[in-house]
PDB file of C-alpha atoms in Angstrom:
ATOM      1  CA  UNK A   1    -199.937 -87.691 -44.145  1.00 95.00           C
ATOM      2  CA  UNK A   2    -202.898 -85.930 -45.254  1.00 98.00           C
ATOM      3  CA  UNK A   3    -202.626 -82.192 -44.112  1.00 98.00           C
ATOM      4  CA  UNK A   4    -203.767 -78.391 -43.944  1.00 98.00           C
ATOM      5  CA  UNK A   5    -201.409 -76.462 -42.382  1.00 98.00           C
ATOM      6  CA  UNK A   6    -203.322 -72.940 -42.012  1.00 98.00           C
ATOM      7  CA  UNK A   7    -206.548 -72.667 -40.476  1.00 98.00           C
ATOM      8  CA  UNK A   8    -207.985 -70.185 -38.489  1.00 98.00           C
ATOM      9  CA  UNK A   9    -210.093 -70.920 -34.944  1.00 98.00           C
ATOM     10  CA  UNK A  10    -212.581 -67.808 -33.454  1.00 98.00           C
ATOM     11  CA  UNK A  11    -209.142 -66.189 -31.894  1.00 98.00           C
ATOM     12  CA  UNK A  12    -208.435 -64.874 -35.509  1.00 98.00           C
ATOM     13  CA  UNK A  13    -211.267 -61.670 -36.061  1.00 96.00           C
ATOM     14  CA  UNK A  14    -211.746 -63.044 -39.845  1.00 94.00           C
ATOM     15  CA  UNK A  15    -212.800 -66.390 -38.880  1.00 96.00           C
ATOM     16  CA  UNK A  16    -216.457 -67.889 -38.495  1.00 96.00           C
ATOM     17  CA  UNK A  17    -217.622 -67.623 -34.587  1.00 95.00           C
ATOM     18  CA  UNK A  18    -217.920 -71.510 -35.087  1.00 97.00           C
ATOM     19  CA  UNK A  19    -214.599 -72.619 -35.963  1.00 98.00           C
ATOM     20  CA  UNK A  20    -214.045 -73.298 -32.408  1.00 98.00           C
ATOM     21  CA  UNK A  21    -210.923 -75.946 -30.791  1.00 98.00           C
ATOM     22  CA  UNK A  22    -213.717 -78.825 -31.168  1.00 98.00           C
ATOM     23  CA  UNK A  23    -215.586 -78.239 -34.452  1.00 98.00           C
ATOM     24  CA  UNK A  24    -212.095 -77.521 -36.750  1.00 98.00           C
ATOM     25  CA  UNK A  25    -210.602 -80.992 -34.997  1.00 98.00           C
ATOM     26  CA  UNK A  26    -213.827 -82.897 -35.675  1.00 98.00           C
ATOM     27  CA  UNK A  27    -214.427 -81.168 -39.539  1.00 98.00           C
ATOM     28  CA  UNK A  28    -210.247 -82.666 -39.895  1.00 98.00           C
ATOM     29  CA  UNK A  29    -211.478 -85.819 -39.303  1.00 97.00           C
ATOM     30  CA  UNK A  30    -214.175 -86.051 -41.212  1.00 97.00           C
ATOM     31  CA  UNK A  31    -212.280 -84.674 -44.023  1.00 97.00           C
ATOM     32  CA  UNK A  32    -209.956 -87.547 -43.485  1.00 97.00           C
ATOM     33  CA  UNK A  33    -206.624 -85.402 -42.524  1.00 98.00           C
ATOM     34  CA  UNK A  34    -203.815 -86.768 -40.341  1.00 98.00           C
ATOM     35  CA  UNK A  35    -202.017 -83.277 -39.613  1.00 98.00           C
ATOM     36  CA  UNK A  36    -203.373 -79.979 -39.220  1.00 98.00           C
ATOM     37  CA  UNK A  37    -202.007 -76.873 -37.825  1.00 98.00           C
ATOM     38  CA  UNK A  38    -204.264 -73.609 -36.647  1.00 98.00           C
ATOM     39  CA  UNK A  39    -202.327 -70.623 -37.142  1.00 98.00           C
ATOM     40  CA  UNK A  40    -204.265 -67.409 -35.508  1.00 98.00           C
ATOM     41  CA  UNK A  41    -203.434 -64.119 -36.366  1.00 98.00           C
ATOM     42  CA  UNK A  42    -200.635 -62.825 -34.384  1.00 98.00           C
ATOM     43  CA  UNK A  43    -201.616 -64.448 -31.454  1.00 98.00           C
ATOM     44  CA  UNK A  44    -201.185 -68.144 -29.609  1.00 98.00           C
ATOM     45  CA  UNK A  45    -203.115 -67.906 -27.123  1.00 98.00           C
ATOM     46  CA  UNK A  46    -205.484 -71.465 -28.454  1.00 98.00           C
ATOM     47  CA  UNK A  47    -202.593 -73.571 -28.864  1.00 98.00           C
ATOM     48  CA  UNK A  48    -202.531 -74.870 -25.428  1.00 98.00           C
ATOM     49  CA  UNK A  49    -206.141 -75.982 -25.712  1.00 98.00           C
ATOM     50  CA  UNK A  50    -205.883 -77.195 -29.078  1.00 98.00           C
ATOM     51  CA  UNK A  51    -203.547 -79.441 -28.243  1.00 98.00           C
ATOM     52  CA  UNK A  52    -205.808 -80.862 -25.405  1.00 98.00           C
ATOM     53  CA  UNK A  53    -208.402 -81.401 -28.104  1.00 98.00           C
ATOM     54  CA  UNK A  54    -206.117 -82.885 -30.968  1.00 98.00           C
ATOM     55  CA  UNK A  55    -205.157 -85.209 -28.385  1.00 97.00           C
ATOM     56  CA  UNK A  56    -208.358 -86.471 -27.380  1.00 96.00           C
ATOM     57  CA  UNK A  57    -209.315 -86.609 -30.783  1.00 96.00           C
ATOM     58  CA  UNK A  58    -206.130 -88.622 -32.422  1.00 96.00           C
ATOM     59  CA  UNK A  59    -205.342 -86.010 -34.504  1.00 97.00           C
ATOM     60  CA  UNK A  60    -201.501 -84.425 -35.097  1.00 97.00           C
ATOM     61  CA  UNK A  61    -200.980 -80.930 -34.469  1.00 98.00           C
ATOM     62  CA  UNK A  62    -198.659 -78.662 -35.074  1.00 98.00           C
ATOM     63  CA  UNK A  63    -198.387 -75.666 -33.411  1.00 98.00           C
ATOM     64  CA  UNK A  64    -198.461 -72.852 -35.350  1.00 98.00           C
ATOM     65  CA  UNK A  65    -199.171 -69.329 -35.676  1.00 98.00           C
ATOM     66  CA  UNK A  66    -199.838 -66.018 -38.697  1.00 98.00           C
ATOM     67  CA  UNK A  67    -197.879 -62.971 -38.183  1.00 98.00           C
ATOM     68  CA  UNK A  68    -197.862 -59.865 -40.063  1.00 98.00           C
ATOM     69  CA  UNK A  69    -194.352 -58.517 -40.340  1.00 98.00           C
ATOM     70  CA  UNK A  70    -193.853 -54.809 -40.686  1.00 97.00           C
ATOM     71  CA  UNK A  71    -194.091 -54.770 -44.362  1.00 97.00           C
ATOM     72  CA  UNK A  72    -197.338 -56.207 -44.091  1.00 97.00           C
ATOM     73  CA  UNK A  73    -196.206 -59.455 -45.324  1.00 98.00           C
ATOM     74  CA  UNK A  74    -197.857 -62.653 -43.671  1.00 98.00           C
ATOM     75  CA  UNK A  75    -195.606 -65.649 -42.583  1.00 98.00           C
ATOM     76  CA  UNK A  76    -196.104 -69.011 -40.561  1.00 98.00           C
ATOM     77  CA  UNK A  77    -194.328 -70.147 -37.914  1.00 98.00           C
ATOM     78  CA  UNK A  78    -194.581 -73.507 -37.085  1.00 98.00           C
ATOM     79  CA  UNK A  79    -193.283 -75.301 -33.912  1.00 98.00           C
ATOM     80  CA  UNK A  80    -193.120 -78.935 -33.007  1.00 96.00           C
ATOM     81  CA  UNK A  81    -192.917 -78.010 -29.099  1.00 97.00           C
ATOM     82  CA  UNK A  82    -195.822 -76.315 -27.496  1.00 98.00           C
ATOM     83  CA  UNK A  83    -193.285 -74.426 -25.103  1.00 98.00           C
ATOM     84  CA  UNK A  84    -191.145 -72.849 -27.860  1.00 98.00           C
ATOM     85  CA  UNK A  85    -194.760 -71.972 -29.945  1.00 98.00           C
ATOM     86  CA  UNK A  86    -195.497 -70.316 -26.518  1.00 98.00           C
ATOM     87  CA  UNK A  87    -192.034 -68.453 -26.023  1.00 98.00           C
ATOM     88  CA  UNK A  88    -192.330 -66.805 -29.597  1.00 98.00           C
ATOM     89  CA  UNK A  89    -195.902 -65.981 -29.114  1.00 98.00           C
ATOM     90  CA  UNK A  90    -194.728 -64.474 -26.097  1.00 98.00           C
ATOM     91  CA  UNK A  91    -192.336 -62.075 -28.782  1.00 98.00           C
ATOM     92  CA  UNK A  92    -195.045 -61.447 -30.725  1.00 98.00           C
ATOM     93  CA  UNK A  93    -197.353 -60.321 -28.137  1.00 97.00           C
ATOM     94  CA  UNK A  94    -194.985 -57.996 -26.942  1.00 97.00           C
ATOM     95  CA  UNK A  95    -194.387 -56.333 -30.299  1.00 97.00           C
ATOM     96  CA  UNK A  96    -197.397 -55.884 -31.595  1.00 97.00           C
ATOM     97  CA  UNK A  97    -198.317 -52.430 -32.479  1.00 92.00           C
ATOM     98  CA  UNK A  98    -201.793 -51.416 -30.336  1.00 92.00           C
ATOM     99  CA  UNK A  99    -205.030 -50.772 -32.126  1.00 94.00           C
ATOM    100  CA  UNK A 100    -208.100 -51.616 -29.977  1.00 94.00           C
ATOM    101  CA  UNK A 101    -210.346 -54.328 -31.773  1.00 89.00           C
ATOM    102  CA  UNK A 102    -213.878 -53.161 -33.449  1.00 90.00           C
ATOM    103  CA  UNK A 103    -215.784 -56.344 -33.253  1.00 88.00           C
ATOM    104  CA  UNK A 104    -218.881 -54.870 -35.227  1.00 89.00           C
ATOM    105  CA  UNK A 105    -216.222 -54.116 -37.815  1.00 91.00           C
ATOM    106  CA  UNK A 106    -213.597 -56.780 -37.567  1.00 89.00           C
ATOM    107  CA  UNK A 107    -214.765 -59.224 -35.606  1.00 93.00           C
ATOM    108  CA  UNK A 108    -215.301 -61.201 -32.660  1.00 95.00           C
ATOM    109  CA  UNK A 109    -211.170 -62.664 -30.952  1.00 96.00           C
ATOM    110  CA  UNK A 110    -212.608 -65.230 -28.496  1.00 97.00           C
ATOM    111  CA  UNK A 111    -209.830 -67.619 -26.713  1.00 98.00           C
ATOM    112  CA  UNK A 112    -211.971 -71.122 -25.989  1.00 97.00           C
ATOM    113  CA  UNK A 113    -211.817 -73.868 -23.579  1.00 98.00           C
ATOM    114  CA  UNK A 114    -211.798 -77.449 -24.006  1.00 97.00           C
ATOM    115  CA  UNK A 115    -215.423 -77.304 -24.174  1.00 97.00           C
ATOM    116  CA  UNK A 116    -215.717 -74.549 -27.084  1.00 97.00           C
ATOM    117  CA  UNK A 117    -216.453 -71.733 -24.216  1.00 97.00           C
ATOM    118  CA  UNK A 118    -215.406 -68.321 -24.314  1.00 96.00           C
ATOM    119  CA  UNK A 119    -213.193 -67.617 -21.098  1.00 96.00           C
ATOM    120  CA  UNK A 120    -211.531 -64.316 -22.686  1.00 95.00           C
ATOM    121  CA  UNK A 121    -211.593 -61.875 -25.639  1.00 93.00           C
ATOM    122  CA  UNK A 122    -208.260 -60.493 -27.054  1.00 94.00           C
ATOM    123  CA  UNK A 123    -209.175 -56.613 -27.018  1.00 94.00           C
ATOM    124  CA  UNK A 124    -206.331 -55.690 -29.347  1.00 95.00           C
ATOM    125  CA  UNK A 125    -207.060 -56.491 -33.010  1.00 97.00           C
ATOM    126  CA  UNK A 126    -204.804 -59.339 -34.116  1.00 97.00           C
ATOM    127  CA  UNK A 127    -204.801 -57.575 -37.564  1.00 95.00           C
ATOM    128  CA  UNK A 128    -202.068 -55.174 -36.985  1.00 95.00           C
ATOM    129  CA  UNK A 129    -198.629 -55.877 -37.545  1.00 97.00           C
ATOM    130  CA  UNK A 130    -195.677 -56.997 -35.112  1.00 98.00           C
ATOM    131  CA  UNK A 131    -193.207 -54.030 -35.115  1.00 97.00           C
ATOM    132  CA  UNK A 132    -190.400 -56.565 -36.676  1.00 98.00           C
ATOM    133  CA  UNK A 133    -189.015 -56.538 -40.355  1.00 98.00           C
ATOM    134  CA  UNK A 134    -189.426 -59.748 -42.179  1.00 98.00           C
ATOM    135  CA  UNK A 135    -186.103 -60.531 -41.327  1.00 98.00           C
ATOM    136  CA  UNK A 136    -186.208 -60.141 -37.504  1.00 98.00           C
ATOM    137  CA  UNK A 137    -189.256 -62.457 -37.644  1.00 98.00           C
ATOM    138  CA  UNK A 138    -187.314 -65.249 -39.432  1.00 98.00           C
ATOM    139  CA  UNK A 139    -184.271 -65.052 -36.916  1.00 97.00           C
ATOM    140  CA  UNK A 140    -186.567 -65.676 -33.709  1.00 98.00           C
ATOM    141  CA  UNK A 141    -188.554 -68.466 -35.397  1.00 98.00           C
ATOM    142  CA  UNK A 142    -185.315 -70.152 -36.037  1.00 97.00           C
ATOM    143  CA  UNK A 143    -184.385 -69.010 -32.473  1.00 97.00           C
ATOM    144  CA  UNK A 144    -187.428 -70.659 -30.947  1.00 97.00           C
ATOM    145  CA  UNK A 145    -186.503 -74.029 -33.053  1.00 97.00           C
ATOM    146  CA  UNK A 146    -189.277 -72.876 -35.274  1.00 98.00           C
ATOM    147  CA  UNK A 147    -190.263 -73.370 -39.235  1.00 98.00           C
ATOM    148  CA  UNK A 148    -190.627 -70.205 -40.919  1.00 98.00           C
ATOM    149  CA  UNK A 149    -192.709 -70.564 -43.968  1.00 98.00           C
ATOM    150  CA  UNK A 150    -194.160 -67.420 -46.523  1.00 98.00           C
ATOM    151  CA  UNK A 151    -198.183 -67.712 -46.395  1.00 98.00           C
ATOM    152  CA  UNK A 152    -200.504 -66.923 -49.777  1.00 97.00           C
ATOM    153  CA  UNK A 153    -196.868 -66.256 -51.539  1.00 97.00           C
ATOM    154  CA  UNK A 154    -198.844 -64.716 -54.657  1.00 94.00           C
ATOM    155  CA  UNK A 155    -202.466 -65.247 -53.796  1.00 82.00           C
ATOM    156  CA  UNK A 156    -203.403 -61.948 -51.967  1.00 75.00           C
ATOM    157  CA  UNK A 157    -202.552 -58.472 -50.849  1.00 85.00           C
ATOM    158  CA  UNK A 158    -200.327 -59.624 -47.994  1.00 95.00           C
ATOM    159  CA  UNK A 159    -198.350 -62.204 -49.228  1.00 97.00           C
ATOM    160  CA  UNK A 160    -194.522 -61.009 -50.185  1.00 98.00           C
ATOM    161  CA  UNK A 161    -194.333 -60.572 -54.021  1.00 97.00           C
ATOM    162  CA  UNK A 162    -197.165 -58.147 -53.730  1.00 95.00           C
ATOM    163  CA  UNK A 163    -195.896 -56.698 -50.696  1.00 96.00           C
ATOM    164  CA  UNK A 164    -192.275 -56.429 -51.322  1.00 96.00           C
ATOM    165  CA  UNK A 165    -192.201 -57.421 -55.071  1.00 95.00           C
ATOM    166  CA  UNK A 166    -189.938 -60.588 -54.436  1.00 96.00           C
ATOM    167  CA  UNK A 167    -188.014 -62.820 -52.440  1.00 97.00           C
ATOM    168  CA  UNK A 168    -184.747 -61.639 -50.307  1.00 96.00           C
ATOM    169  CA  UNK A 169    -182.049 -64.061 -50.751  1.00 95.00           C
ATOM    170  CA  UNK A 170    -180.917 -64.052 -47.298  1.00 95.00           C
ATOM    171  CA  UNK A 171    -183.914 -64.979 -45.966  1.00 97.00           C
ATOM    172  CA  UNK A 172    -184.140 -68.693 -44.104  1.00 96.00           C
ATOM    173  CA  UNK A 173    -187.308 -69.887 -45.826  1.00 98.00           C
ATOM    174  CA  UNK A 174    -188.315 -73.673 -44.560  1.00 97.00           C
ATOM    175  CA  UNK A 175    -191.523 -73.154 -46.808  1.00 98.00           C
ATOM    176  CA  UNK A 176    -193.547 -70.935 -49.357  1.00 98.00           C
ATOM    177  CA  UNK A 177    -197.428 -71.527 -49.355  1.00 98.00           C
ATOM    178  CA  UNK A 178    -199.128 -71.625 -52.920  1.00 97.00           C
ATOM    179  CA  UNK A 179    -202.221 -72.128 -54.333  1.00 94.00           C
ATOM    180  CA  UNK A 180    -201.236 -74.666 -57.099  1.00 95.00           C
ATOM    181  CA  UNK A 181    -198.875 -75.947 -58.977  1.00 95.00           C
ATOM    182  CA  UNK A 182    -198.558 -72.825 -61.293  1.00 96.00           C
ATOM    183  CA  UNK A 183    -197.797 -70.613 -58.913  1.00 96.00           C
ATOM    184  CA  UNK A 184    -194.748 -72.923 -57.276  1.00 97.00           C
ATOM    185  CA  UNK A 185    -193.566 -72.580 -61.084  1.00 97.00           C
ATOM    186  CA  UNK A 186    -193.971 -68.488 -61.117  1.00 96.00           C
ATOM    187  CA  UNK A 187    -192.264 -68.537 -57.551  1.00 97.00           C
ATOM    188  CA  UNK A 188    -189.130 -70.607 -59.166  1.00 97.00           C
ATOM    189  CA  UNK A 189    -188.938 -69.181 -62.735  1.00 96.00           C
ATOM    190  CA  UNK A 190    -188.365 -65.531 -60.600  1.00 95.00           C
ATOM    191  CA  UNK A 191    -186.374 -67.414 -57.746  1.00 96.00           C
ATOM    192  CA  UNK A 192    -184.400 -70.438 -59.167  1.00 96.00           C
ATOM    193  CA  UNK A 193    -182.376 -70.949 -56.059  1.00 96.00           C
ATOM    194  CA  UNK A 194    -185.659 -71.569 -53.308  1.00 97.00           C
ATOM    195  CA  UNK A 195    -185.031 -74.783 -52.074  1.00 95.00           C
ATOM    196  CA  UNK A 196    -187.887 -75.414 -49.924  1.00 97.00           C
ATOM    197  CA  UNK A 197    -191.002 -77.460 -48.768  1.00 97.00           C
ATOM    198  CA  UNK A 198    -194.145 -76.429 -50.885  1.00 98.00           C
ATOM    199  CA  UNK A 199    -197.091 -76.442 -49.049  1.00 98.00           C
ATOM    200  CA  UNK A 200    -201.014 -75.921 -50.387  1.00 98.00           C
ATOM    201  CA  UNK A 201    -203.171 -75.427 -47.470  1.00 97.00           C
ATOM    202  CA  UNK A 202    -206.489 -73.886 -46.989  1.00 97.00           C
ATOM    203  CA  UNK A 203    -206.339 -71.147 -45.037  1.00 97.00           C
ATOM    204  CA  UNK A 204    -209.417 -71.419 -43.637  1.00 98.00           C
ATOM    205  CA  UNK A 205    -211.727 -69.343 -42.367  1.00 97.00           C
ATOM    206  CA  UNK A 206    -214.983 -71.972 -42.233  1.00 98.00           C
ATOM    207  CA  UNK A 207    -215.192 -75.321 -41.525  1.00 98.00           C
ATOM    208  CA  UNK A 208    -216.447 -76.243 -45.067  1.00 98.00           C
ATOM    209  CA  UNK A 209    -213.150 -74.791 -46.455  1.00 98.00           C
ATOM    210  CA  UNK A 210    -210.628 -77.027 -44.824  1.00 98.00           C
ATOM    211  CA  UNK A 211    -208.813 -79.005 -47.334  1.00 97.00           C
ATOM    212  CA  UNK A 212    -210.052 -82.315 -48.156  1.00 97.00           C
ATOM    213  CA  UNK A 213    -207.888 -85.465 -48.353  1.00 96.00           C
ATOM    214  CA  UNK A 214    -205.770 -84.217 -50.930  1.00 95.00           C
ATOM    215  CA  UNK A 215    -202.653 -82.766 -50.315  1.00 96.00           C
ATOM    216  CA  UNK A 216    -199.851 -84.996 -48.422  1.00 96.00           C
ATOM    217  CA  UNK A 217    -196.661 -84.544 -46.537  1.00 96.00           C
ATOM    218  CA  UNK A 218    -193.962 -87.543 -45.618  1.00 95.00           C
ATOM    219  CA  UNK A 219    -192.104 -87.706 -42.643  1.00 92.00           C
ATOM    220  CA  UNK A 220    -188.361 -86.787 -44.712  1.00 94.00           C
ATOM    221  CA  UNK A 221    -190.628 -82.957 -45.942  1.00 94.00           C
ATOM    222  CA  UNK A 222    -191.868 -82.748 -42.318  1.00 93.00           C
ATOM    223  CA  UNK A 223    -187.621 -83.087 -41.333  1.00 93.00           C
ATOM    224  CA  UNK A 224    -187.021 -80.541 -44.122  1.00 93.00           C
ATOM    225  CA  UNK A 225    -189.660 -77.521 -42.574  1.00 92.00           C
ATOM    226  CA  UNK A 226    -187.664 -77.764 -39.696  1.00 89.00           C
ATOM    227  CA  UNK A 227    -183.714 -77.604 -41.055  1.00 86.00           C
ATOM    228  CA  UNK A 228    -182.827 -74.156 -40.102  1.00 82.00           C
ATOM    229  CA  UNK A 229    -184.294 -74.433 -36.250  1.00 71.00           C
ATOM    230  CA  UNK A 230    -181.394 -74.410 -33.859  1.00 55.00           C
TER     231      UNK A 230
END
């Protein structure tokens, strides 16, 4: 299965004000994927929908979602039921620490219907961080049934080796996200014993960056993201 794993829809203040439920499903098509997954900062409030849409459209979804830990570090989530995505998001939304949204400054957090129209804005900024340690984040993915999975490992200020300057052992990782295959290398020469699923999406903040038909999954790594959910 053709995939990209981390894109971002208008609920995310970064993103393009056209990356709406309809437009990233259709653009996923075109690009010829099979499996996508729109992870939102903090926030899972355009699951439901998306779902709606995937499934109208014959696409696979995966429900997913961005948080930023305390450290600042980004992970993914990822959850094959929309119930348990909703549950955690649920724990997220609860401990996220409050700082009113700028949208001239950060940008617009729109929540879309099935028809790509606003019906709320997110006045909070989906930017901050959760008020949970990297490691309290892991256990309630895992207690959700979730995938927990280190975003940008080494491509950007909030991924972990810049925020933390490695990789805690104890940590339940089901994934790392890289750029390429020379930074999977850097990740094991430093951490011999990961023993994960490597994944190289897009992160996308545009239509036009969603991966192409490039980077596949099978069915036995799919299994794998999800070994440590209980």
């Amino acid at each position: 299965m053709f995939y990209d794993l981390h894109i971002h829809s208008v609920l995310s203040p970064c993103a393009n004000d056209d990356m709406t439920p309809n437009n990233i499903i259709n653009m996923a098509k075109l690009k010829g994927l099979d499996l996508i997954a729109v992870c939102d900062h903090n926030s899972v409030k355009q699951q439901a929908v998306l779902a709606q849409v995937a499934l109208k459209n014959d696409m696979c979804l995966i429900y997913g979602i961005e948080v930023q830990t305390l450290e600042e570090v980004h992970v993914l989530a990822y959850f094959k039921d929309l119930d348990d995505c909703l549950r955690f998001g649920s724990v997220v939304d609860e401990s996220l620490i409050y700082i009113k949204n700028d949208e001239r400054y950060f940008g617009n957090q729109y929540v879309m219907d099935i028809n790509d129209q606003v019906v709320s804005h997110e006045e909070r900024l989906l930017l901050s961080s959760v008020n949970m340690r990297i490691d309290e984040v892991e256990q309630v993915v895992h207690r959700f049934n979730g995938s927990f999975v280190l975003a940008h490992a080494l491509d950007r200020a909030n991924g972990i080796i810049t925020q933390l300057g490695f990789i805690p052992k104890q940590l339940k990782i089901d994934g790392i996200e890289v750029k390429d295959i020379k930074q999977k290398e850097r990740l094991l020469k430093d951490h011999p014993w990961l023993d994960v699923v490597w994944l190289f999406n897009s992160d996308a903040h545009s239509l036009e960056q969603i991966n192409e038909r490039k980077n596949s999954l099978t069915s036995i790594m799919l299994d794998r993201l999800y070994r440590n959910g209980s």
